[in-house]
Each structure stands twice: as structure tokens, then as C-alpha cells.
mmCIF file with all atom_site columns, C-alpha atoms in Angstrom:
data_model
loop_
_atom_site.group_PDB
_atom_site.id
_atom_site.type_symbol
_atom_site.label_atom_id
_atom_site.label_alt_id
_atom_site.label_comp_id
_atom_site.label_asym_id
_atom_site.label_entity_id
_atom_site.label_seq_id
_atom_site.pdbx_PDB_ins_code
_atom_site.Cartn_x
_atom_site.Cartn_y
_atom_site.Cartn_z
_atom_site.occupancy
_atom_site.B_iso_or_equiv
_atom_site.pdbx_formal_charge
_atom_site.auth_seq_id
_atom_site.auth_comp_id
_atom_site.auth_asym_id
_atom_site.auth_atom_id
_atom_site.pdbx_PDB_model_num
ATOM 1   C CA . MET A 1 1   ? -96.719  -81.789  33.679  1.00 50.00 ? 1   MET A CA 1
ATOM 2   C CA . HIS A 1 2   ? -97.017  -85.061  34.878  1.00 49.00 ? 2   HIS A CA 1
ATOM 3   C CA . ILE A 1 3   ? -100.605 -84.349  36.385  1.00 57.00 ? 3   ILE A CA 1
ATOM 4   C CA . LEU A 1 4   ? -101.688 -82.205  33.216  1.00 46.00 ? 4   LEU A CA 1
ATOM 5   C CA . TYR A 1 5   ? -101.045 -86.394  31.278  1.00 44.00 ? 5   TYR A CA 1
ATOM 6   C CA . GLN A 1 6   ? -102.443 -88.598  33.654  1.00 52.00 ? 6   GLN A CA 1
ATOM 7   C CA . ILE A 1 7   ? -105.557 -85.297  33.084  1.00 50.00 ? 7   ILE A CA 1
ATOM 8   C CA . ALA A 1 8   ? -105.211 -85.688  29.363  1.00 46.00 ? 8   ALA A CA 1
ATOM 9   C CA . SER A 1 9   ? -105.586 -89.990  29.396  1.00 49.00 ? 9   SER A CA 1
ATOM 10  C CA . LEU A 1 10  ? -108.134 -89.494  31.334  1.00 48.00 ? 10  LEU A CA 1
ATOM 11  C CA . ILE A 1 11  ? -110.640 -87.450  28.986  1.00 52.00 ? 11  ILE A CA 1
ATOM 12  C CA . ILE A 1 12  ? -108.996 -88.722  25.945  1.00 49.00 ? 12  ILE A CA 1
ATOM 13  C CA . GLY A 1 13  ? -108.294 -92.733  27.134  1.00 49.00 ? 13  GLY A CA 1
ATOM 14  C CA . PRO A 1 14  ? -112.476 -93.344  27.046  1.00 47.00 ? 14  PRO A CA 1
ATOM 15  C CA . GLY A 1 15  ? -112.723 -91.748  23.836  1.00 45.00 ? 15  GLY A CA 1
ATOM 16  C CA . LEU A 1 16  ? -110.574 -94.537  22.537  1.00 42.00 ? 16  LEU A CA 1
ATOM 17  C CA . LEU A 1 17  ? -112.128 -97.765  23.574  1.00 41.00 ? 17  LEU A CA 1
ATOM 18  C CA . PHE A 1 18  ? -115.533 -96.491  22.646  1.00 44.00 ? 18  PHE A CA 1
ATOM 19  C CA . THR A 1 19  ? -114.254 -96.599  18.871  1.00 42.00 ? 19  THR A CA 1
ATOM 20  C CA . GLY A 1 20  ? -113.176 -99.462  18.505  1.00 43.00 ? 20  GLY A CA 1
ATOM 21  C CA . SER A 1 21  ? -110.858 -98.626  15.340  1.00 38.00 ? 21  SER A CA 1
ATOM 22  C CA . PRO A 1 22  ? -107.903 -96.130  15.184  1.00 39.00 ? 22  PRO A CA 1
ATOM 23  C CA . LYS A 1 23  ? -109.172 -95.252  11.755  1.00 40.00 ? 23  LYS A CA 1
ATOM 24  C CA . LEU A 1 24  ? -111.830 -93.360  13.682  1.00 38.00 ? 24  LEU A CA 1
ATOM 25  C CA . ALA A 1 25  ? -109.764 -92.329  16.749  1.00 41.00 ? 25  ALA A CA 1
ATOM 26  C CA . TYR A 1 26  ? -107.214 -91.052  13.747  1.00 40.00 ? 26  TYR A CA 1
ATOM 27  C CA . GLY A 1 27  ? -108.167 -90.537  10.713  1.00 46.00 ? 27  GLY A CA 1
ATOM 28  C CA . ALA A 1 28  ? -105.713 -93.712  8.947   1.00 46.00 ? 28  ALA A CA 1
ATOM 29  C CA . GLU A 1 29  ? -105.091 -97.211  8.859   1.00 49.00 ? 29  GLU A CA 1
ATOM 30  C CA . PRO A 1 30  ? -103.320 -99.134  10.603  1.00 46.00 ? 30  PRO A CA 1
ATOM 31  C CA . THR A 1 31  ? -99.827  -100.205 8.466   1.00 48.00 ? 31  THR A CA 1
ATOM 32  C CA . ASP A 1 32  ? -98.217  -103.740 9.344   1.00 49.00 ? 32  ASP A CA 1
ATOM 33  C CA . GLY A 1 33  ? -94.616  -102.088 9.001   1.00 48.00 ? 33  GLY A CA 1
ATOM 34  C CA . CYS A 1 34  ? -93.215  -98.621  7.543   1.00 48.00 ? 34  CYS A CA 1
ATOM 35  C CA . THR A 1 35  ? -94.342  -96.615  4.606   1.00 47.00 ? 35  THR A CA 1
ATOM 36  C CA . ALA A 1 36  ? -93.180  -94.394  2.244   1.00 49.00 ? 36  ALA A CA 1
ATOM 37  C CA . ALA A 1 37  ? -95.602  -91.125  2.266   1.00 51.00 ? 37  ALA A CA 1
ATOM 38  C CA . THR A 1 38  ? -94.983  -88.487  -0.347  1.00 49.00 ? 38  THR A CA 1
ATOM 39  C CA . VAL A 1 39  ? -94.480  -85.573  1.322   1.00 51.00 ? 39  VAL A CA 1
ATOM 40  C CA . PRO A 1 40  ? -96.218  -82.790  -0.262  1.00 56.00 ? 40  PRO A CA 1
ATOM 41  C CA . TYR A 1 41  ? -93.567  -79.791  0.779   1.00 58.00 ? 41  TYR A CA 1
ATOM 42  C CA . TYR A 1 42  ? -90.623  -81.884  -0.588  1.00 82.00 ? 42  TYR A CA 1
ATOM 43  C CA . GLY A 1 43  ? -92.365  -81.259  -4.380  1.00 90.00 ? 43  GLY A CA 1
ATOM 44  C CA . PHE A 1 44  ? -91.676  -78.226  -6.585  1.00 94.00 ? 44  PHE A CA 1
ATOM 45  C CA . PRO A 1 45  ? -93.663  -76.566  -9.344  1.00 94.00 ? 45  PRO A CA 1
ATOM 46  C CA . LEU A 1 46  ? -92.109  -76.173  -12.678 1.00 96.00 ? 46  LEU A CA 1
ATOM 47  C CA . ILE A 1 47  ? -93.306  -72.495  -14.467 1.00 94.00 ? 47  ILE A CA 1
ATOM 48  C CA . THR A 1 48  ? -93.494  -72.922  -17.996 1.00 95.00 ? 48  THR A CA 1
ATOM 49  C CA . THR A 1 49  ? -91.075  -69.988  -20.249 1.00 93.00 ? 49  THR A CA 1
ATOM 50  C CA . LYS A 1 50  ? -93.768  -69.494  -23.139 1.00 92.00 ? 50  LYS A CA 1
ATOM 51  C CA . ASN A 1 51  ? -91.558  -69.019  -25.170 1.00 90.00 ? 51  ASN A CA 1
ATOM 52  C CA . ILE A 1 52  ? -92.280  -72.103  -27.192 1.00 91.00 ? 52  ILE A CA 1
ATOM 53  C CA . PRO A 1 53  ? -95.787  -72.188  -29.397 1.00 92.00 ? 53  PRO A CA 1
ATOM 54  C CA . GLY A 1 54  ? -97.702  -75.035  -27.439 1.00 92.00 ? 54  GLY A CA 1
ATOM 55  C CA . THR A 1 55  ? -96.517  -74.307  -23.967 1.00 92.00 ? 55  THR A CA 1
ATOM 56  C CA . GLY A 1 56  ? -98.091  -71.419  -22.794 1.00 91.00 ? 56  GLY A CA 1
ATOM 57  C CA . ARG A 1 57  ? -100.428 -73.625  -20.939 1.00 93.00 ? 57  ARG A CA 1
ATOM 58  C CA . GLY A 1 58  ? -98.689  -76.300  -19.367 1.00 95.00 ? 58  GLY A CA 1
ATOM 59  C CA . ARG A 1 59  ? -97.863  -77.099  -15.775 1.00 95.00 ? 59  ARG A CA 1
ATOM 60  C CA . GLY A 1 60  ? -95.171  -78.955  -14.438 1.00 96.00 ? 60  GLY A CA 1
ATOM 61  C CA . SER A 1 61  ? -94.273  -80.377  -11.423 1.00 96.00 ? 61  SER A CA 1
ATOM 62  C CA . VAL A 1 62  ? -91.516  -82.263  -9.537  1.00 96.00 ? 62  VAL A CA 1
ATOM 63  C CA . GLU A 1 63  ? -92.256  -84.707  -6.660  1.00 95.00 ? 63  GLU A CA 1
ATOM 64  C CA . VAL A 1 64  ? -88.613  -84.993  -4.843  1.00 92.00 ? 64  VAL A CA 1
ATOM 65  C CA . THR A 1 65  ? -88.069  -88.387  -2.351  1.00 88.00 ? 65  THR A CA 1
ATOM 66  C CA . PHE A 1 66  ? -85.486  -89.735  -0.697  1.00 82.00 ? 66  PHE A CA 1
ATOM 67  C CA . SER A 1 67  ? -83.380  -92.312  -2.501  1.00 71.00 ? 67  SER A CA 1
ATOM 68  C CA . GLU A 1 68  ? -85.358  -95.852  -1.621  1.00 71.00 ? 68  GLU A CA 1
ATOM 69  C CA . ASN A 1 69  ? -82.274  -97.938  -2.185  1.00 70.00 ? 69  ASN A CA 1
ATOM 70  C CA . SER A 1 70  ? -81.346  -97.984  1.821   1.00 74.00 ? 70  SER A CA 1
ATOM 71  C CA . PRO A 1 71  ? -82.846  -99.890  4.746   1.00 78.00 ? 71  PRO A CA 1
ATOM 72  C CA . PHE A 1 72  ? -83.193  -96.571  6.821   1.00 78.00 ? 72  PHE A CA 1
ATOM 73  C CA . GLY A 1 73  ? -85.961  -94.636  4.864   1.00 77.00 ? 73  GLY A CA 1
ATOM 74  C CA . ILE A 1 74  ? -82.666  -92.266  3.381   1.00 82.00 ? 74  ILE A CA 1
ATOM 75  C CA . SER A 1 75  ? -79.347  -92.675  1.372   1.00 83.00 ? 75  SER A CA 1
ATOM 76  C CA . ILE A 1 76  ? -76.513  -90.425  1.416   1.00 84.00 ? 76  ILE A CA 1
ATOM 77  C CA . THR A 1 77  ? -73.743  -90.141  -1.360  1.00 84.00 ? 77  THR A CA 1
ATOM 78  C CA . GLU A 1 78  ? -69.755  -90.951  -0.319  1.00 86.00 ? 78  GLU A CA 1
ATOM 79  C CA . ASN A 1 79  ? -69.490  -87.374  0.633   1.00 87.00 ? 79  ASN A CA 1
ATOM 80  C CA . GLY A 1 80  ? -72.166  -86.769  3.200   1.00 85.00 ? 80  GLY A CA 1
ATOM 81  C CA . SER A 1 81  ? -75.380  -85.737  1.007   1.00 85.00 ? 81  SER A CA 1
ATOM 82  C CA . TYR A 1 82  ? -78.112  -87.021  0.283   1.00 87.00 ? 82  TYR A CA 1
ATOM 83  C CA . ARG A 1 83  ? -79.258  -88.530  -2.682  1.00 89.00 ? 83  ARG A CA 1
ATOM 84  C CA . TYR A 1 84  ? -83.173  -87.390  -3.608  1.00 90.00 ? 84  TYR A CA 1
ATOM 85  C CA . ASP A 1 85  ? -84.903  -89.014  -6.907  1.00 92.00 ? 85  ASP A CA 1
ATOM 86  C CA . LEU A 1 86  ? -86.785  -86.219  -8.432  1.00 94.00 ? 86  LEU A CA 1
ATOM 87  C CA . ASP A 1 87  ? -90.144  -87.282  -10.253 1.00 96.00 ? 87  ASP A CA 1
ATOM 88  C CA . ILE A 1 88  ? -90.474  -84.822  -13.147 1.00 98.00 ? 88  ILE A CA 1
ATOM 89  C CA . SER A 1 89  ? -94.060  -84.751  -14.843 1.00 97.00 ? 89  SER A CA 1
ATOM 90  C CA . LEU A 1 90  ? -95.662  -81.521  -17.580 1.00 97.00 ? 90  LEU A CA 1
ATOM 91  C CA . ASP A 1 91  ? -99.477  -81.286  -19.037 1.00 96.00 ? 91  ASP A CA 1
ATOM 92  C CA . ARG A 1 92  ? -101.423 -79.477  -20.999 1.00 95.00 ? 92  ARG A CA 1
ATOM 93  C CA . ILE A 1 93  ? -98.363  -78.993  -23.558 1.00 94.00 ? 93  ILE A CA 1
ATOM 94  C CA . LYS A 1 94  ? -98.535  -79.816  -27.299 1.00 92.00 ? 94  LYS A CA 1
ATOM 95  C CA . ILE A 1 95  ? -95.441  -79.074  -28.649 1.00 89.00 ? 95  ILE A CA 1
ATOM 96  C CA . ARG A 1 96  ? -95.043  -78.430  -32.318 1.00 83.00 ? 96  ARG A CA 1
ATOM 97  C CA . GLY A 1 97  ? -92.242  -79.019  -34.777 1.00 80.00 ? 97  GLY A CA 1
ATOM 98  C CA . ALA A 1 98  ? -89.670  -81.534  -33.761 1.00 83.00 ? 98  ALA A CA 1
ATOM 99  C CA . GLY A 1 99  ? -87.219  -82.270  -31.075 1.00 90.00 ? 99  GLY A CA 1
ATOM 100 C CA . GLU A 1 100 ? -87.229  -83.776  -27.316 1.00 92.00 ? 100 GLU A CA 1
ATOM 101 C CA . LEU A 1 101 ? -87.629  -82.231  -24.794 1.00 95.00 ? 101 LEU A CA 1
ATOM 102 C CA . VAL A 1 102 ? -84.676  -83.070  -21.930 1.00 95.00 ? 102 VAL A CA 1
ATOM 103 C CA . ALA A 1 103 ? -84.932  -82.188  -18.281 1.00 97.00 ? 103 ALA A CA 1
ATOM 104 C CA . TRP A 1 104 ? -81.678  -81.237  -16.441 1.00 96.00 ? 104 TRP A CA 1
ATOM 105 C CA . VAL A 1 105 ? -80.277  -80.631  -12.809 1.00 96.00 ? 105 VAL A CA 1
ATOM 106 C CA . THR A 1 106 ? -77.844  -77.726  -12.014 1.00 94.00 ? 106 THR A CA 1
ATOM 107 C CA . THR A 1 107 ? -77.240  -75.525  -8.849  1.00 91.00 ? 107 THR A CA 1
ATOM 108 C CA . ARG A 1 108 ? -78.562  -72.315  -8.803  1.00 86.00 ? 108 ARG A CA 1
ATOM 109 C CA . ASP A 1 109 ? -75.830  -70.483  -9.925  1.00 87.00 ? 109 ASP A CA 1
ATOM 110 C CA . LEU A 1 110 ? -75.034  -72.793  -12.934 1.00 90.00 ? 110 LEU A CA 1
ATOM 111 C CA . SER A 1 111 ? -71.549  -74.416  -12.234 1.00 92.00 ? 111 SER A CA 1
ATOM 112 C CA . GLU A 1 112 ? -72.884  -77.998  -12.281 1.00 94.00 ? 112 GLU A CA 1
ATOM 113 C CA . ILE A 1 113 ? -75.143  -79.373  -15.032 1.00 95.00 ? 113 ILE A CA 1
ATOM 114 C CA . ARG A 1 114 ? -75.980  -82.881  -15.061 1.00 95.00 ? 114 ARG A CA 1
ATOM 115 C CA . LYS A 1 115 ? -78.587  -84.234  -17.899 1.00 95.00 ? 115 LYS A CA 1
ATOM 116 C CA . ILE A 1 116 ? -81.453  -86.610  -16.088 1.00 96.00 ? 116 ILE A CA 1
ATOM 117 C CA . GLY A 1 117 ? -82.226  -87.969  -19.519 1.00 94.00 ? 117 GLY A CA 1
ATOM 118 C CA . THR A 1 118 ? -85.506  -87.530  -21.925 1.00 94.00 ? 118 THR A CA 1
ATOM 119 C CA . LEU A 1 119 ? -88.525  -87.038  -21.045 1.00 96.00 ? 119 LEU A CA 1
ATOM 120 C CA . ASP A 1 120 ? -91.206  -90.479  -22.443 1.00 95.00 ? 120 ASP A CA 1
ATOM 121 C CA . THR A 1 121 ? -94.337  -90.103  -24.636 1.00 93.00 ? 121 THR A CA 1
ATOM 122 C CA . ASP A 1 122 ? -96.198  -88.816  -21.900 1.00 96.00 ? 122 ASP A CA 1
ATOM 123 C CA . HIS A 1 123 ? -93.730  -86.499  -20.952 1.00 97.00 ? 123 HIS A CA 1
ATOM 124 C CA . ARG A 1 124 ? -92.099  -87.951  -17.654 1.00 98.00 ? 124 ARG A CA 1
ATOM 125 C CA . ILE A 1 125 ? -89.161  -89.337  -15.898 1.00 98.00 ? 125 ILE A CA 1
ATOM 126 C CA . ARG A 1 126 ? -87.652  -89.802  -12.823 1.00 97.00 ? 126 ARG A CA 1
ATOM 127 C CA . GLY A 1 127 ? -84.043  -89.105  -12.444 1.00 95.00 ? 127 GLY A CA 1
ATOM 128 C CA . SER A 1 128 ? -81.383  -87.913  -8.945  1.00 93.00 ? 128 SER A CA 1
ATOM 129 C CA . VAL A 1 129 ? -79.668  -85.763  -7.608  1.00 94.00 ? 129 VAL A CA 1
ATOM 130 C CA . ASP A 1 130 ? -77.217  -85.136  -4.835  1.00 92.00 ? 130 ASP A CA 1
ATOM 131 C CA . TRP A 1 131 ? -77.551  -81.308  -4.249  1.00 91.00 ? 131 TRP A CA 1
ATOM 132 C CA . ASN A 1 132 ? -79.396  -80.106  -1.151  1.00 86.00 ? 132 ASN A CA 1
ATOM 133 C CA . LYS A 1 133 ? -79.687  -76.682  -3.708  1.00 90.00 ? 133 LYS A CA 1
ATOM 134 C CA . PHE A 1 134 ? -80.277  -76.753  -7.522  1.00 93.00 ? 134 PHE A CA 1
ATOM 135 C CA . LEU A 1 135 ? -82.599  -76.264  -9.806  1.00 94.00 ? 135 LEU A CA 1
ATOM 136 C CA . VAL A 1 136 ? -84.319  -78.528  -12.388 1.00 96.00 ? 136 VAL A CA 1
ATOM 137 C CA . VAL A 1 137 ? -84.369  -76.921  -16.063 1.00 96.00 ? 137 VAL A CA 1
ATOM 138 C CA . VAL A 1 138 ? -86.500  -78.854  -18.895 1.00 97.00 ? 138 VAL A CA 1
ATOM 139 C CA . THR A 1 139 ? -85.333  -78.107  -23.284 1.00 95.00 ? 139 THR A CA 1
ATOM 140 C CA . LEU A 1 140 ? -86.201  -78.599  -26.397 1.00 94.00 ? 140 LEU A CA 1
ATOM 141 C CA . GLU A 1 141 ? -83.399  -80.104  -27.881 1.00 93.00 ? 141 GLU A CA 1
ATOM 142 C CA . SER A 1 142 ? -82.965  -81.186  -31.656 1.00 87.00 ? 142 SER A CA 1
ATOM 143 C CA . ASN A 1 143 ? -81.145  -83.787  -31.307 1.00 72.00 ? 143 ASN A CA 1
ATOM 144 C CA . GLU A 1 144 ? -80.805  -86.065  -27.942 1.00 55.00 ? 144 GLU A CA 1
ATOM 145 C CA . ASN A 1 145 ? -77.696  -83.836  -27.141 1.00 54.00 ? 145 ASN A CA 1
ATOM 146 C CA . GLY A 1 146 ? -75.486  -86.619  -26.852 1.00 53.00 ? 146 GLY A CA 1
ATOM 147 C CA . ASP A 1 147 ? -72.795  -85.033  -25.011 1.00 59.00 ? 147 ASP A CA 1
ATOM 148 C CA . GLY A 1 148 ? -74.291  -84.542  -21.937 1.00 63.00 ? 148 GLY A CA 1
ATOM 149 C CA . GLY A 1 149 ? -72.553  -81.564  -21.215 1.00 79.00 ? 149 GLY A CA 1
ATOM 150 C CA . ARG A 1 150 ? -74.524  -78.556  -21.626 1.00 89.00 ? 150 ARG A CA 1
ATOM 151 C CA . TRP A 1 151 ? -78.334  -77.791  -23.410 1.00 92.00 ? 151 TRP A CA 1
ATOM 152 C CA . GLN A 1 152 ? -78.679  -76.220  -26.448 1.00 92.00 ? 152 GLN A CA 1
ATOM 153 C CA . GLY A 1 153 ? -82.055  -75.848  -26.898 1.00 92.00 ? 153 GLY A CA 1
ATOM 154 C CA . PRO A 1 154 ? -84.071  -73.133  -26.041 1.00 94.00 ? 154 PRO A CA 1
ATOM 155 C CA . ILE A 1 155 ? -85.495  -73.553  -21.724 1.00 95.00 ? 155 ILE A CA 1
ATOM 156 C CA . VAL A 1 156 ? -88.958  -74.408  -21.973 1.00 96.00 ? 156 VAL A CA 1
ATOM 157 C CA . PHE A 1 157 ? -89.374  -75.069  -17.933 1.00 96.00 ? 157 PHE A CA 1
ATOM 158 C CA . ARG A 1 158 ? -87.684  -74.516  -15.004 1.00 95.00 ? 158 ARG A CA 1
ATOM 159 C CA . GLY A 1 159 ? -89.016  -74.343  -11.028 1.00 94.00 ? 159 GLY A CA 1
ATOM 160 C CA . MET A 1 160 ? -86.332  -74.678  -8.286  1.00 92.00 ? 160 MET A CA 1
ATOM 161 C CA . SER A 1 161 ? -85.850  -76.983  -5.220  1.00 90.00 ? 161 SER A CA 1
ATOM 162 C CA . ARG A 1 162 ? -87.496  -75.723  -1.786  1.00 86.00 ? 162 ARG A CA 1
ATOM 163 C CA . SER A 1 163 ? -84.080  -74.935  -0.126  1.00 83.00 ? 163 SER A CA 1
ATOM 164 C CA . GLY A 1 164 ? -82.206  -73.843  -3.088  1.00 79.00 ? 164 GLY A CA 1
ATOM 165 C CA . MET A 1 165 ? -85.006  -70.582  -2.199  1.00 74.00 ? 165 MET A CA 1
ATOM 166 C CA . MET A 1 166 ? -83.284  -70.472  1.342   1.00 73.00 ? 166 MET A CA 1
ATOM 167 C CA . HIS A 1 167 ? -80.528  -67.977  0.977   1.00 65.00 ? 167 HIS A CA 1
ATOM 168 C CA . THR A 1 168 ? -79.311  -65.575  3.637   1.00 57.00 ? 168 THR A CA 1
ATOM 169 C CA . MET A 1 169 ? -79.920  -61.221  2.962   1.00 57.00 ? 169 MET A CA 1
ATOM 170 C CA . VAL A 1 170 ? -75.831  -60.719  2.829   1.00 54.00 ? 170 VAL A CA 1
ATOM 171 C CA . GLY A 1 171 ? -76.089  -58.249  -0.662  1.00 55.00 ? 171 GLY A CA 1
ATOM 172 C CA . HIS A 1 172 ? -79.497  -56.989  0.367   1.00 58.00 ? 172 HIS A CA 1
ATOM 173 C CA . GLY A 1 173 ? -79.641  -53.438  1.607   1.00 56.00 ? 173 GLY A CA 1
ATOM 174 C CA . VAL A 1 174 ? -81.282  -51.954  4.558   1.00 55.00 ? 174 VAL A CA 1
ATOM 175 C CA . LEU A 1 175 ? -83.505  -49.393  1.689   1.00 47.00 ? 175 LEU A CA 1
ATOM 176 C CA . GLN A 1 176 ? -83.207  -52.101  -1.035  1.00 55.00 ? 176 GLN A CA 1
ATOM 177 C CA . GLN A 1 177 ? -86.425  -53.798  -1.848  1.00 55.00 ? 177 GLN A CA 1
ATOM 178 C CA . GLU A 1 178 ? -85.402  -57.246  -4.002  1.00 51.00 ? 178 GLU A CA 1
ATOM 179 C CA . ASN A 1 179 ? -88.373  -59.393  -4.578  1.00 53.00 ? 179 ASN A CA 1
ATOM 180 C CA . CYS A 1 180 ? -86.754  -62.952  -4.426  1.00 52.00 ? 180 CYS A CA 1
ATOM 181 C CA . PHE A 1 181 ? -89.813  -64.721  -6.314  1.00 49.00 ? 181 PHE A CA 1
ATOM 182 C CA . ALA A 1 182 ? -89.476  -61.823  -9.465  1.00 46.00 ? 182 ALA A CA 1
ATOM 183 C CA . TYR A 1 183 ? -87.067  -64.892  -11.488 1.00 46.00 ? 183 TYR A CA 1
ATOM 184 C CA . GLY A 1 184 ? -90.920  -66.845  -11.580 1.00 46.00 ? 184 GLY A CA 1
ATOM 185 C CA . TYR A 1 185 ? -89.279  -69.529  -9.940  1.00 46.00 ? 185 TYR A CA 1
ATOM 186 C CA . ASP A 1 186 ? -92.823  -69.510  -7.778  1.00 47.00 ? 186 ASP A CA 1
ATOM 187 C CA . SER A 1 187 ? -96.364  -69.537  -9.053  1.00 43.00 ? 187 SER A CA 1
#
């Protein structure tokens, strides 16, 4: 195996000498230190319910990154869970009538629900969550739902975290053909 590494370095090494720049060799500029890169895998789409006029052609997305409050690149809560930052954005929507768009996070079984907040005029909001598997729900509230306990208005968009889509096959019979994406969490 060691011989293979020596042969590879002989073949690749001279090519790097003539490039003059790591950018030409690897396609990226050198940096002065660690930089946070958004990994597209951690994002997921928000799917419109098409129940509210002006949202039928709407699109939404959630970009999930590790919280930047730590020098180690990730933040962990007191109970050992990762803390994720969520950047929620909607576009191609025009809500008719009164009401505010409010974003929520919840566990997959809806046993715990937390209000992130009211989306701004550009239909964006930033929040955080410390669950590994979670849903993001955007509702149309007649007021800002001041108590924050649970949404009252209709669901406008919903989406599921990538890890939330993973599950065991317990409960799936040998001949049962359940389409797990039939619930509309994937476009």
C-alpha cells in the first residue's frame, strides 16, 4: 500500500508544481482559517398546503446549520443535544387578507411545539432548535398568537428535517406498500 502512495505522489506531485496556485489544482482559494460552509444536505424544502389563496405556487426552504455560538463549530445543549440554527424563507407568495405568517418547530409526533416567531416582510425568519428530528410548520395566524403554545390558524407550509425522514421498518409488514413520502414532505 505504501508503494501506491509513493507512485501517486510521483504522478500527482509534479502536476501541482506547475499549477502555481492551489486554486488551479483544487478549484478553491486558500483561506486564512476555518470558514463555515453551508452544506446543502442539511437544508430541506417547505411544501405549500395550497389551502390559502396566494400560496399555491409558493416555495419555501429551511437551511439548517450548526449554531455559531461555539468556537468548536457546533453547539450542544445541557442535555447533550445539538443546537441547530434555522434560516426559514418563503417566496412566490402573496397572502390576501389579514394575518401574520408564524413559524413553528415541533417534534414528529407533535408532542412538543415551539414558536420561532413571525416572519418579516420578506417572508424570512431565523430561529434555532435542539431536536434532531423535527418538523417546521408555517401558519397564518389572525394575530401574532401571543401565548406561543400552539398554532390556531391554518397551516400554509410544512417540511421535515432530513433526519426526521429516517425511521426503522418496525410496523411495516412484509407485503405492506406504504409510501412514506405520501404525506407531502418531499417534492
